[in-house]
């Protein structure tokens, strides 16, 4: 009896050992056939594609004779409703890949189709937008991500298909996934949740390849190798490492998946730019060099003043050592123009500069240096000296009549001196005047836009958040809480139609845009013989803001004139970055 029980326990343990558990470490029973397997991956061809580059890379891939080829998407420029043009672009693409003697499998990118018509043409020329296939024991899954802005937008239908496919092919020796937009660099690379990654971990996916950003970076998360291909022909800059146009060479054997980016007849290591390094260089480009703002006088010059400059080393183990140099335009002085820099890891260097401007305000001086982000690796970063202006909002002892005609006495001391978009001159639009006022509950704005040809005004958007920004309009950026408070972008066209959104700021840098944020306004417009004007009341509570004497907001504002296809900007550049804003002071 005891002997039988002992044998039963041995058999039970053996079954447990053979069956294993459903973890990533368990190897499938199916073996890799005819190893090693070698395949090439092509990066984005389009997105301001550069003629001749993609064809040259196809030729190089063909010389290496891979077992097969895959893409990460964006084969055509697309973004057009002209079906004849789309057909021509697909025929051009198919002609470019004709030299390949290996089979090629395609991943759909955002340029390849966005609507039903373009999707039907994609099916005709390429095939299904998402699918899977197995080659020599390797199972490949191709997802359709080009139409979705984030992993949370992924449709349930495709998620369900993905899970079913992974379940049916869980005995594959390796499972490799392709999709176009690298959601992972914004999610798991920054310790944020990612639905796709969770599924990949559960079902033992081994590697993931993406594209879209036209820059190469990589990382390993929960045992899964993530690689984002750069450009194989789409417009791009060399990036932090100098790796510009390239493709990837992948070798799979019984032990591992090996990946190498290939450029200019050289094979580079897979770790050429890690996700950590990419995020560090992105941070350095925006935040490593900081300066105080030079305050602009009423005559648009800057009297001599001292400002502070800081340089921060975000590295944890690399000393930052280089020379920071200023490029100083005519009419400006900066002293000193050269600063030797040596900063220990996670430390900051700070000193003062003397600046002055007696000529044209723009362009402003630019500082540059080589920023070492890893041992033996560096990227050039630049910082443009910021300038600041102050506009004034005057207390309204009585609320203005919102009729668009600007008859109230509080509309005084208009802001009239604005710049062309490149800052090269005072604005070339017809004259414009901006006004601001406030009381405890509201911000009041007004503008008078001269127009020499009133019948040329373009204003057709009538729905909130219509394409107001593409018409004649006035636009404002308000940051009621300086530095890290949200920014509110609000535009109005001559019909009084608003376009608005909320920009989220962290560490003085815009990180997200809430496009569905909508404000409520009392707004009226008026058309005269030679101008159109606007008045609006903006309740402060919806901005989470307060107004009182001495209160200062961050701001920038503009007038866009469609007839002249230009704008009048208070400060240049005008964008989401609060570091480029001036001040709105309550009086």
C-alpha positions as MATLAB code, in Angstrom:
seq = 'XXXXXXXXXXXXXXXXXXXXXXXXXXXXXXXXXXXXXXXXXXXXXXXXXXXXXXXXXXXXXXXXXXXXXXXXXXXXXXXXXXXXXXXXXXXXXXXXXXXXXXXXXXXXXXXXXXXXXXXXXXXXXXXXXXXXXXXXXXXXXXXXXXXXXXXXXXXXXXXXXXXXXXXXXXXXXXXXXXXXXXXXXXXXXXXXXXXXXXXXXXXXXXXXXXXXXXXXXXXXXXXXXXXXXXXXXXXXXXXXXXXXXXXXXXXXXXXXXXXXXXXXXXXXXXXXXXXXXXXXXXXXXXXXXXXXXXXXXXXXXXXXXXXXXXXXXXXXXXXXXXXXXXXXXXXXXXXXXXXXXXXXXXXXXXXXXXXXXXXXXXXXXXXXXXXXXXXXXXXXXXXXXXXXXXXXXXXXXXXXXXXXXXXXXXXXXXXXXXXXXXXXXXXXXXXXXXXXXXXXXXXXXXXXXXXXXXXXXXXXXXXXXXXXXXXXXXXXXXXXXXXXXXXXXXXXXXXXXXXXXXXXXXXXXXXXXXXXXXXXXXXXXXXXXXXXXXXXXXXXXXXXXXXXXXXXXXXXXXXXXXXXXXXXXXXXXXXXXXXXXXXXXXX';
ca = [
       0.000    0.000    0.000;
       2.787    2.476    0.932;
       4.737    1.542   -2.207;
       1.670    2.229   -4.437;
       1.133    5.585   -2.715;
       4.809    6.491   -3.257;
       4.572    5.627   -6.977;
       1.399    7.723   -7.296;
       3.170   10.754   -5.763;
       6.153   10.316   -8.118;
       3.871   10.132  -11.170;
       1.897   13.199   -9.995;
       5.107   15.241   -9.538;
       6.339   14.175  -12.951;
       3.117   15.349  -14.554;
       3.474   18.712  -12.800;
       7.061   19.095  -14.019;
       6.155   18.203  -17.589;
       3.085   20.419  -17.763;
       4.743   23.441  -16.131;
       2.922   26.684  -15.316;
       1.595   29.415  -17.608;
       4.518   31.818  -17.118;
       6.892   33.616  -19.501;
       9.743   31.300  -18.473;
       7.992   28.158  -19.741;
       9.208   27.218  -23.249;
       6.677   25.970  -25.800;
       6.832   22.403  -27.015;
       7.115   23.459  -30.659;
      10.718   23.811  -31.836;
      12.231   26.443  -34.099;
      12.496   24.964  -37.585;
      15.727   25.337  -39.592;
      17.355   27.848  -37.290;
      18.647   30.518  -37.396;
      15.927   32.637  -39.031;
      17.015   36.008  -40.411;
      14.652   38.790  -41.470;
      14.863   42.512  -42.201;
      12.562   45.266  -40.960;
      11.968   48.468  -42.929;
      11.201   51.700  -41.041;
       8.801   54.433  -42.140;
       9.147   55.312  -45.808;
       6.869   58.390  -45.698;
       6.094   61.451  -43.657;
       7.920   64.014  -45.821;
       9.638   61.170  -47.687;
      13.069   61.831  -49.151;
      13.342   60.658  -52.790;
      15.867   57.899  -53.406;
      16.425   56.854  -49.784;
      13.891   54.023  -49.537;
      14.924   52.501  -52.854;
      18.557   52.525  -51.741;
      17.691   50.764  -48.470;
      15.618   48.150  -50.334;
      18.672   47.466  -52.488;
      20.832   46.979  -49.375;
      18.255   44.643  -47.808;
      18.126   42.581  -50.976;
      21.912   42.241  -50.961;
      21.685   40.583  -47.505;
      19.057   38.059  -48.711;
      16.845   37.817  -45.614;
      14.418   34.936  -45.205;
      11.642   37.514  -45.358;
      11.003   41.247  -44.815;
       8.533   43.174  -42.644;
       7.567   46.846  -42.427;
       6.448   48.969  -39.462;
       4.060   51.089  -41.563;
       3.756   54.366  -43.489;
       4.451   53.105  -46.983;
       2.671   55.992  -48.776;
       2.142   59.676  -47.959;
      -1.668   59.330  -48.084;
      -3.716   61.942  -46.205;
      -5.719   62.753  -49.316;
      -9.228   62.080  -50.596;
      -7.909   61.853  -54.168;
      -8.216   58.131  -54.953;
      -6.251   58.525  -58.173;
      -3.316   59.924  -56.209;
      -3.571   57.169  -53.584;
      -3.492   54.510  -56.323;
      -0.449   56.150  -57.887;
       1.322   56.184  -54.520;
       0.637   52.476  -53.946;
       1.839   51.604  -57.433;
       4.982   53.660  -56.810;
       5.561   51.838  -53.532;
       5.057   48.381  -55.060;
       7.558   49.286  -57.768;
      10.102   50.270  -55.087;
       9.858   46.897  -53.310;
       9.831   44.863  -56.529;
      13.614   44.148  -56.287;
      13.002   42.110  -53.123;
      13.124   38.378  -53.792;
      12.037   37.607  -50.227;
       8.398   37.634  -49.108;
       7.344   40.915  -47.504;
       4.728   41.437  -44.786;
       3.250   44.866  -44.201;
       2.138   46.787  -41.114;
      -0.393   49.607  -41.607;
       0.689   53.127  -40.548;
      -1.263   56.333  -40.034;
      -0.306   57.579  -43.521;
      -1.552   54.405  -45.228;
      -5.263   54.879  -44.547;
      -7.512   56.975  -42.344;
     -10.955   56.539  -43.922;
     -13.012   53.755  -45.503;
     -12.054   54.619  -49.081;
      -8.344   54.565  -48.307;
      -8.811   51.339  -46.304;
     -10.453   49.644  -49.290;
      -7.513   50.659  -51.463;
      -5.120   49.342  -48.802;
      -6.924   45.993  -48.879;
      -6.676   45.985  -52.669;
      -2.954   46.715  -52.878;
      -1.643   45.264  -49.581;
      -4.230   43.123  -47.792;
      -5.756   42.961  -44.336;
      -4.916   45.778  -41.881;
      -4.352   43.242  -39.073;
      -3.518   39.554  -39.382;
      -1.041   36.890  -38.293;
       1.202   34.291  -39.917;
       3.703   31.630  -38.910;
       7.100   31.090  -40.514;
       9.429   28.271  -39.465;
       8.093   28.079  -35.934;
       7.919   31.850  -35.425;
       4.462   33.359  -35.014;
       4.001   36.975  -36.161;
       1.046   39.213  -35.256;
       0.461   42.419  -37.225;
      -1.830   44.957  -35.522;
      -3.571   48.003  -36.990;
      -2.640   50.983  -34.766;
      -2.295   53.848  -37.256;
      -5.816   55.132  -36.716;
      -5.672   55.303  -32.916;
      -3.951   58.037  -30.897;
      -3.291   55.960  -27.780;
      -3.468   52.405  -26.518;
      -6.719   53.268  -24.730;
      -8.315   54.017  -28.121;
      -7.651   50.486  -29.395;
     -10.971   48.903  -30.510;
     -12.343   45.964  -28.513;
     -12.835   43.946  -31.694;
      -9.108   43.978  -32.439;
      -8.183   43.291  -28.795;
     -10.498   40.254  -28.772;
      -8.961   39.015  -32.025;
      -5.450   39.462  -30.600;
      -6.255   37.409  -27.492;
      -7.859   34.637  -29.566;
      -4.861   34.520  -31.906;
      -2.363   34.379  -29.040;
      -4.371   31.600  -27.380;
      -4.456   29.537  -30.573;
      -0.708   29.969  -31.179;
       0.651   29.716  -27.641;
       2.906   26.805  -28.647;
       4.936   28.966  -31.076;
       8.676   28.934  -30.393;
       8.692   32.754  -30.437;
       5.819   35.247  -30.789;
       6.650   38.618  -32.339;
       4.225   41.561  -32.633;
       4.291   44.513  -35.036;
       2.255   47.721  -34.803;
       2.960   51.244  -36.049;
       2.602   53.812  -33.229;
       4.940   53.135  -30.253;
       2.465   53.631  -27.426;
       4.947   51.835  -25.159;
       7.448   54.732  -24.966;
       4.709   56.859  -23.356;
       3.375   54.043  -21.126;
       5.534   51.181  -19.852;
       8.795   53.057  -20.512;
       7.511   55.610  -17.992;
       5.974   53.098  -15.550;
       2.429   53.681  -16.766;
      -0.176   50.970  -17.579;
      -0.476   49.594  -21.117;
      -3.304   47.239  -22.119;
      -1.366   45.672  -24.985;
       1.700   45.056  -22.824;
      -0.413   43.325  -20.190;
      -1.751   40.943  -22.858;
       1.728   40.378  -24.285;
       3.107   39.441  -20.849;
       0.236   37.056  -20.160;
       0.670   35.167  -23.428;
       4.463   35.133  -23.550;
       5.145   37.553  -26.421;
       8.903   37.786  -26.956;
       9.448   40.933  -29.032;
       7.547   43.994  -30.266;
       8.485   46.265  -33.191;
       7.038   49.735  -33.881;
       7.832   52.862  -35.968;
       6.169   56.261  -36.464;
       8.604   58.593  -34.613;
      11.354   58.385  -37.266;
      13.944   57.746  -34.555;
      15.411   54.491  -33.264;
      15.058   53.515  -29.575;
      14.667   50.319  -27.598;
      14.041   48.783  -24.189;
      13.219   45.557  -22.337;
      10.155   45.428  -20.089;
       8.983   42.316  -18.216;
      11.224   40.218  -20.430;
       9.779   41.556  -23.696;
      12.163   43.213  -26.147;
      10.691   46.466  -27.531;
      12.283   48.162  -30.548;
      11.046   51.236  -32.395;
      12.453   51.616  -35.893;
      13.335   55.028  -37.263;
      13.191   56.170  -40.866;
      13.861   54.189  -44.016;
      12.981   57.196  -46.164;
      10.661   59.531  -44.244;
      11.940   62.966  -43.318;
      14.051   62.959  -40.158;
      17.086   64.423  -38.436;
      20.052   62.322  -37.335;
      18.852   62.271  -33.726;
      21.016   61.985  -30.616;
      23.252   59.195  -32.009;
      23.564   60.211  -35.649;
      21.553   57.146  -36.703;
      19.399   58.532  -39.484;
      18.169   56.391  -42.408;
      18.360   52.683  -41.537;
      16.671   49.291  -41.377;
      16.893   46.505  -38.785;
      18.427   43.056  -39.172;
      16.956   40.370  -36.921;
      18.409   36.919  -36.295;
      16.447   34.293  -34.351;
      18.082   31.090  -33.154;
      17.285   28.567  -30.430;
      18.560   30.852  -27.652;
      17.664   34.414  -28.488;
      16.327   37.154  -30.775;
      19.206   39.414  -31.892;
      18.488   42.836  -33.388;
      20.871   45.261  -35.123;
      20.073   48.601  -36.820;
      21.948   48.905  -40.108;
      23.121   52.147  -41.781;
      25.811   53.044  -44.257;
      27.130   49.445  -44.547;
      27.659   49.187  -40.764;
      25.924   47.003  -38.161;
      25.179   48.791  -34.894;
      24.256   47.305  -31.528;
      20.609   46.930  -30.608;
      21.124   49.169  -27.566;
      22.102   52.125  -29.780;
      19.560   54.343  -28.030;
      17.760   52.862  -25.071;
      14.369   54.066  -23.981;
      16.008   55.524  -20.861;
      18.531   57.454  -22.973;
      15.854   58.666  -25.371;
      13.735   60.005  -22.523;
      16.820   61.664  -20.998;
      17.764   63.423  -24.260;
      14.176   64.531  -24.780;
      14.183   66.000  -21.282;
      17.601   67.631  -21.829;
      16.467   69.301  -25.056;
      13.637   71.073  -23.217;
      14.910   71.552  -19.683;
      18.715   71.263  -19.384;
      19.447   74.938  -20.151;
      17.265   77.569  -18.531;
      17.544   81.331  -18.440;
      15.574   84.119  -16.921;
      13.531   86.196  -19.339;
      14.721   89.572  -20.597;
      11.985   92.148  -20.010;
      11.093   94.189  -23.107;
      10.619   97.956  -22.767;
       7.802   99.886  -24.417;
      10.125  100.785  -27.313;
      10.756   97.030  -27.908;
      14.378   97.216  -26.744;
      15.967   95.634  -23.679;
      18.078   97.817  -21.377;
      21.195   96.214  -19.959;
      20.308   93.752  -17.217;
      21.566   90.627  -15.497;
      19.736   87.327  -15.869;
      20.426   83.898  -14.405;
      21.388   80.896  -16.515;
      21.313   77.337  -15.159;
      22.472   74.069  -16.733;
      21.249   70.815  -15.189;
      22.871   67.379  -15.481;
      20.098   64.773  -15.495;
      22.568   61.875  -15.717;
      22.924   59.578  -12.735;
      26.497   58.490  -13.519;
      27.954   60.745  -16.244;
      29.787   64.042  -15.664;
      28.525   66.757  -18.011;
      31.554   68.528  -19.474;
      31.539   70.903  -22.459;
      31.561   74.587  -23.417;
      28.311   76.511  -23.698;
      28.496   79.154  -26.456;
      26.130   81.974  -27.387;
      25.225   82.871  -30.964;
      24.527   86.613  -30.663;
      22.546   88.398  -33.434;
      23.253   91.991  -34.499;
      21.895   94.563  -32.049;
      22.295   92.230  -29.059;
      25.077   91.838  -26.510;
      25.583   88.857  -24.213;
      28.423   88.604  -21.711;
      30.093   86.218  -21.282;
      29.498   84.525  -24.637;
      31.450   81.380  -23.704;
      30.974   79.339  -20.516;
      33.060   76.242  -19.666;
      30.732   73.656  -18.106;
      31.595   70.736  -15.810;
      28.718   69.357  -13.746;
      28.600   66.261  -11.571;
      25.687   63.809  -12.040;
      22.313   65.125  -10.830;
      23.814   68.549  -10.081;
      23.068   72.041  -11.446;
      25.408   74.845  -12.524;
      24.207   78.426  -12.191;
      25.699   81.818  -13.025;
      24.639   85.259  -14.269;
      24.720   86.831  -17.717;
      24.513   90.425  -18.845;
      22.197   90.972  -21.821;
      21.134   94.006  -23.819;
      19.254   94.721  -27.056;
      19.187   98.009  -28.930;
      18.143   96.779  -32.372;
      15.593   94.264  -33.636;
      14.154   92.167  -30.830;
      14.141   88.991  -32.935;
      15.950   86.751  -33.419;
      17.124   86.510  -29.811;
      20.492   84.976  -28.807;
      20.806   81.180  -28.771;
      23.007   79.092  -26.470;
      24.267   75.664  -27.538;
      26.383   72.857  -26.110;
      27.045   69.146  -26.495;
      25.132   67.256  -23.825;
      26.620   63.913  -22.819;
      23.766   61.558  -21.963;
      25.784   58.298  -21.668;
      29.420   57.307  -21.723;
      30.796   58.278  -25.152;
      27.405   59.564  -26.362;
      26.327   63.184  -26.716;
      23.714   65.303  -28.443;
      23.789   69.002  -29.281;
      21.141   70.973  -27.415;
      20.101   74.586  -27.840;
      18.270   77.173  -25.788;
      16.900   80.430  -27.161;
      16.904   83.376  -24.777;
      13.356   84.153  -23.779;
      11.989   87.653  -23.774;
       8.970   88.868  -21.909;
       6.428   91.638  -22.302;
       3.699   92.802  -19.958;
       0.152   93.589  -21.028;
      -2.315   95.134  -18.609;
      -5.898   94.262  -17.761;
      -7.802   97.142  -16.138;
     -10.362   96.753  -13.383;
     -13.938   97.135  -14.583;
     -15.876   99.109  -12.000;
     -18.932   98.386  -14.159;
     -19.229   95.371  -16.470;
     -18.829   96.330  -20.137;
     -21.742   95.898  -22.511;
     -20.821   92.838  -24.580;
     -21.961   93.978  -28.041;
     -18.745   93.763  -30.062;
     -18.548   97.522  -30.670;
     -15.934   98.434  -28.006;
     -17.766  101.585  -26.865;
     -17.076  101.209  -23.129;
     -14.572  103.580  -21.561;
     -12.616  100.761  -19.934;
     -11.178   99.720  -23.331;
      -8.061  101.854  -23.054;
      -4.315  101.556  -23.621;
      -4.529   99.048  -26.439;
      -1.714   96.659  -27.290;
      -0.917   97.435  -30.926;
       2.717   96.462  -31.554;
       2.934   92.828  -32.600;
       5.324   90.765  -34.697;
       5.348   88.703  -37.863;
       5.411   84.931  -37.088;
       9.190   84.683  -37.595;
       9.845   87.842  -35.592;
      11.736   89.394  -38.496;
       9.592   92.507  -38.512;
       6.673   94.259  -36.927;
       3.491   92.519  -38.020;
       2.526   92.741  -41.688;
      -1.179   92.218  -40.997;
      -3.574   95.136  -41.128;
      -3.477   97.023  -37.781;
      -4.949   95.303  -34.735;
      -5.654   96.447  -31.165;
      -6.049   94.137  -28.146;
      -7.701   95.121  -24.846;
      -8.090   93.388  -21.469;
     -10.203   94.078  -18.366;
     -11.302   92.204  -15.257;
     -13.540   92.070  -12.237;
     -13.733   89.562   -9.399;
     -15.677   87.028  -11.451;
     -14.655   87.606  -15.062;
     -11.900   88.323  -17.526;
     -13.005   90.611  -20.365;
     -11.223   90.617  -23.706;
     -11.689   92.765  -26.781;
      -9.962   93.230  -30.116;
     -10.333   95.519  -33.118;
      -9.001   94.047  -36.371;
      -8.630   96.445  -39.285;
      -9.478   94.847  -42.639;
      -8.961   96.790  -45.886;
     -11.062   94.290  -47.841;
     -14.021   93.360  -45.676;
     -15.466   91.009  -48.284;
     -12.263   88.921  -48.047;
     -12.852   87.903  -44.425;
     -12.972   84.127  -44.019;
     -15.318   82.942  -41.259;
     -17.441   79.826  -41.832;
     -17.080   77.781  -38.620;
     -20.283   78.009  -36.575;
     -19.876   75.080  -34.176;
     -17.849   75.168  -30.978;
     -14.361   73.730  -31.693;
     -14.774   74.066  -35.436;
     -11.676   74.949  -37.495;
     -11.654   78.556  -36.227;
      -7.831   78.577  -36.156;
      -7.779   78.204  -39.971;
      -9.895   81.334  -40.532;
      -9.690   85.016  -39.645;
      -9.562   84.974  -35.866;
      -8.039   86.253  -32.656;
      -6.391   83.743  -30.339;
      -5.250   83.735  -26.714;
      -3.163   81.546  -24.439;
      -3.840   82.132  -20.732;
      -1.959   80.497  -17.834;
      -3.659   81.815  -14.671;
      -1.251   79.890  -12.387;
       2.314   80.532  -13.507;
       4.841   77.787  -14.256;
       2.949   74.506  -13.727;
      -0.693   75.611  -13.977;
      -2.786   74.545  -16.990;
      -2.920   76.708  -20.113;
      -6.192   77.628  -21.777;
      -6.112   78.206  -25.532;
      -9.129   80.207  -26.735;
      -9.737   81.422  -30.304;
     -12.701   83.354  -31.748;
     -13.561   84.013  -35.400;
     -15.531   87.043  -36.712;
     -18.763   85.084  -36.145;
     -17.929   84.704  -32.451;
     -17.422   80.939  -32.780;
     -14.961   79.624  -30.178;
     -12.239   77.008  -30.471;
     -10.690   76.088  -27.137;
      -8.688   73.437  -25.336;
      -6.801   72.874  -22.097;
      -3.049   72.192  -22.078;
      -1.680   70.304  -19.065;
       1.745   71.438  -17.824;
       4.266   69.563  -15.670;
       7.721   70.872  -14.759;
       7.004   73.974  -16.866;
       6.534   71.734  -19.932;
       3.298   70.921  -21.809;
       2.576   67.189  -21.476;
      -1.018   66.695  -22.655;
      -3.851   68.446  -24.465;
      -7.486   68.043  -23.416;
      -9.148   68.778  -26.739;
     -12.650   68.134  -25.386;
     -12.369   70.897  -22.752;
     -14.969   73.566  -23.535;
     -15.419   76.940  -21.919;
     -18.604   79.000  -21.713;
     -18.407   82.585  -22.998;
     -20.570   85.596  -23.571;
     -19.237   86.835  -26.902;
     -20.367   89.318  -29.553;
     -18.735   90.499  -32.763;
     -19.258   93.555  -34.960;
     -18.374   94.413  -38.555;
     -17.734   98.014  -39.571;
     -16.696   99.517  -42.894;
     -12.998   98.779  -42.385;
     -12.751   96.428  -39.411;
     -14.257   93.632  -37.426;
     -14.214   93.611  -33.636;
     -15.007   91.284  -30.780;
     -15.871   91.491  -27.086;
     -16.099   88.502  -24.750;
     -16.719   87.759  -21.089;
     -14.841   84.723  -19.739;
     -16.002   83.525  -16.285;
     -12.960   82.956  -14.076;
     -14.293   79.921  -12.203;
     -14.077   77.711  -15.304;
     -10.369   78.551  -15.541;
      -9.796   77.837  -11.855;
      -8.508   81.410  -11.722;
      -8.743   84.584   -9.716;
      -8.306   88.216  -10.659;
      -7.264   90.988   -8.306;
      -4.991   94.011   -8.387;
      -1.380   92.930   -8.872;
      -2.322   89.407  -10.003;
      -0.137   88.138  -12.873;
      -1.023   85.482  -15.459;
       1.106   84.044  -18.222;
      -0.158   84.938  -21.705;
       0.417   85.230  -25.418;
      -2.051   86.308  -28.088;
      -2.388   86.865  -31.813;
      -4.530   87.954  -34.729;
      -4.640   85.718  -37.826;
      -5.551   87.378  -41.120;
      -6.532   84.891  -43.805;
      -6.401   87.308  -46.742;
      -2.705   87.979  -46.134;
      -2.047   84.428  -44.926;
      -0.122   85.677  -41.896;
      -0.549   86.589  -38.261;
       0.307   89.328  -35.778;
       1.882   87.722  -32.691;
       2.527   89.458  -29.366;
       5.558   87.244  -28.615;
       7.402   84.849  -30.949;
       7.117   81.908  -31.139;
       3.496   81.438  -30.137;
       2.909   77.874  -28.952;
       1.983   75.662  -26.000;
       5.273   76.245  -24.150;
       4.671   78.537  -21.132;
       8.376   79.445  -21.131;
       7.663   81.574  -24.233;
       4.810   83.547  -22.628;
       4.718   87.084  -21.319;
       2.643   88.465  -18.473;
      -0.887   89.792  -18.100;
      -1.022   92.042  -15.012;
      -4.268   93.081  -13.323;
      -4.508   96.808  -12.597;
];
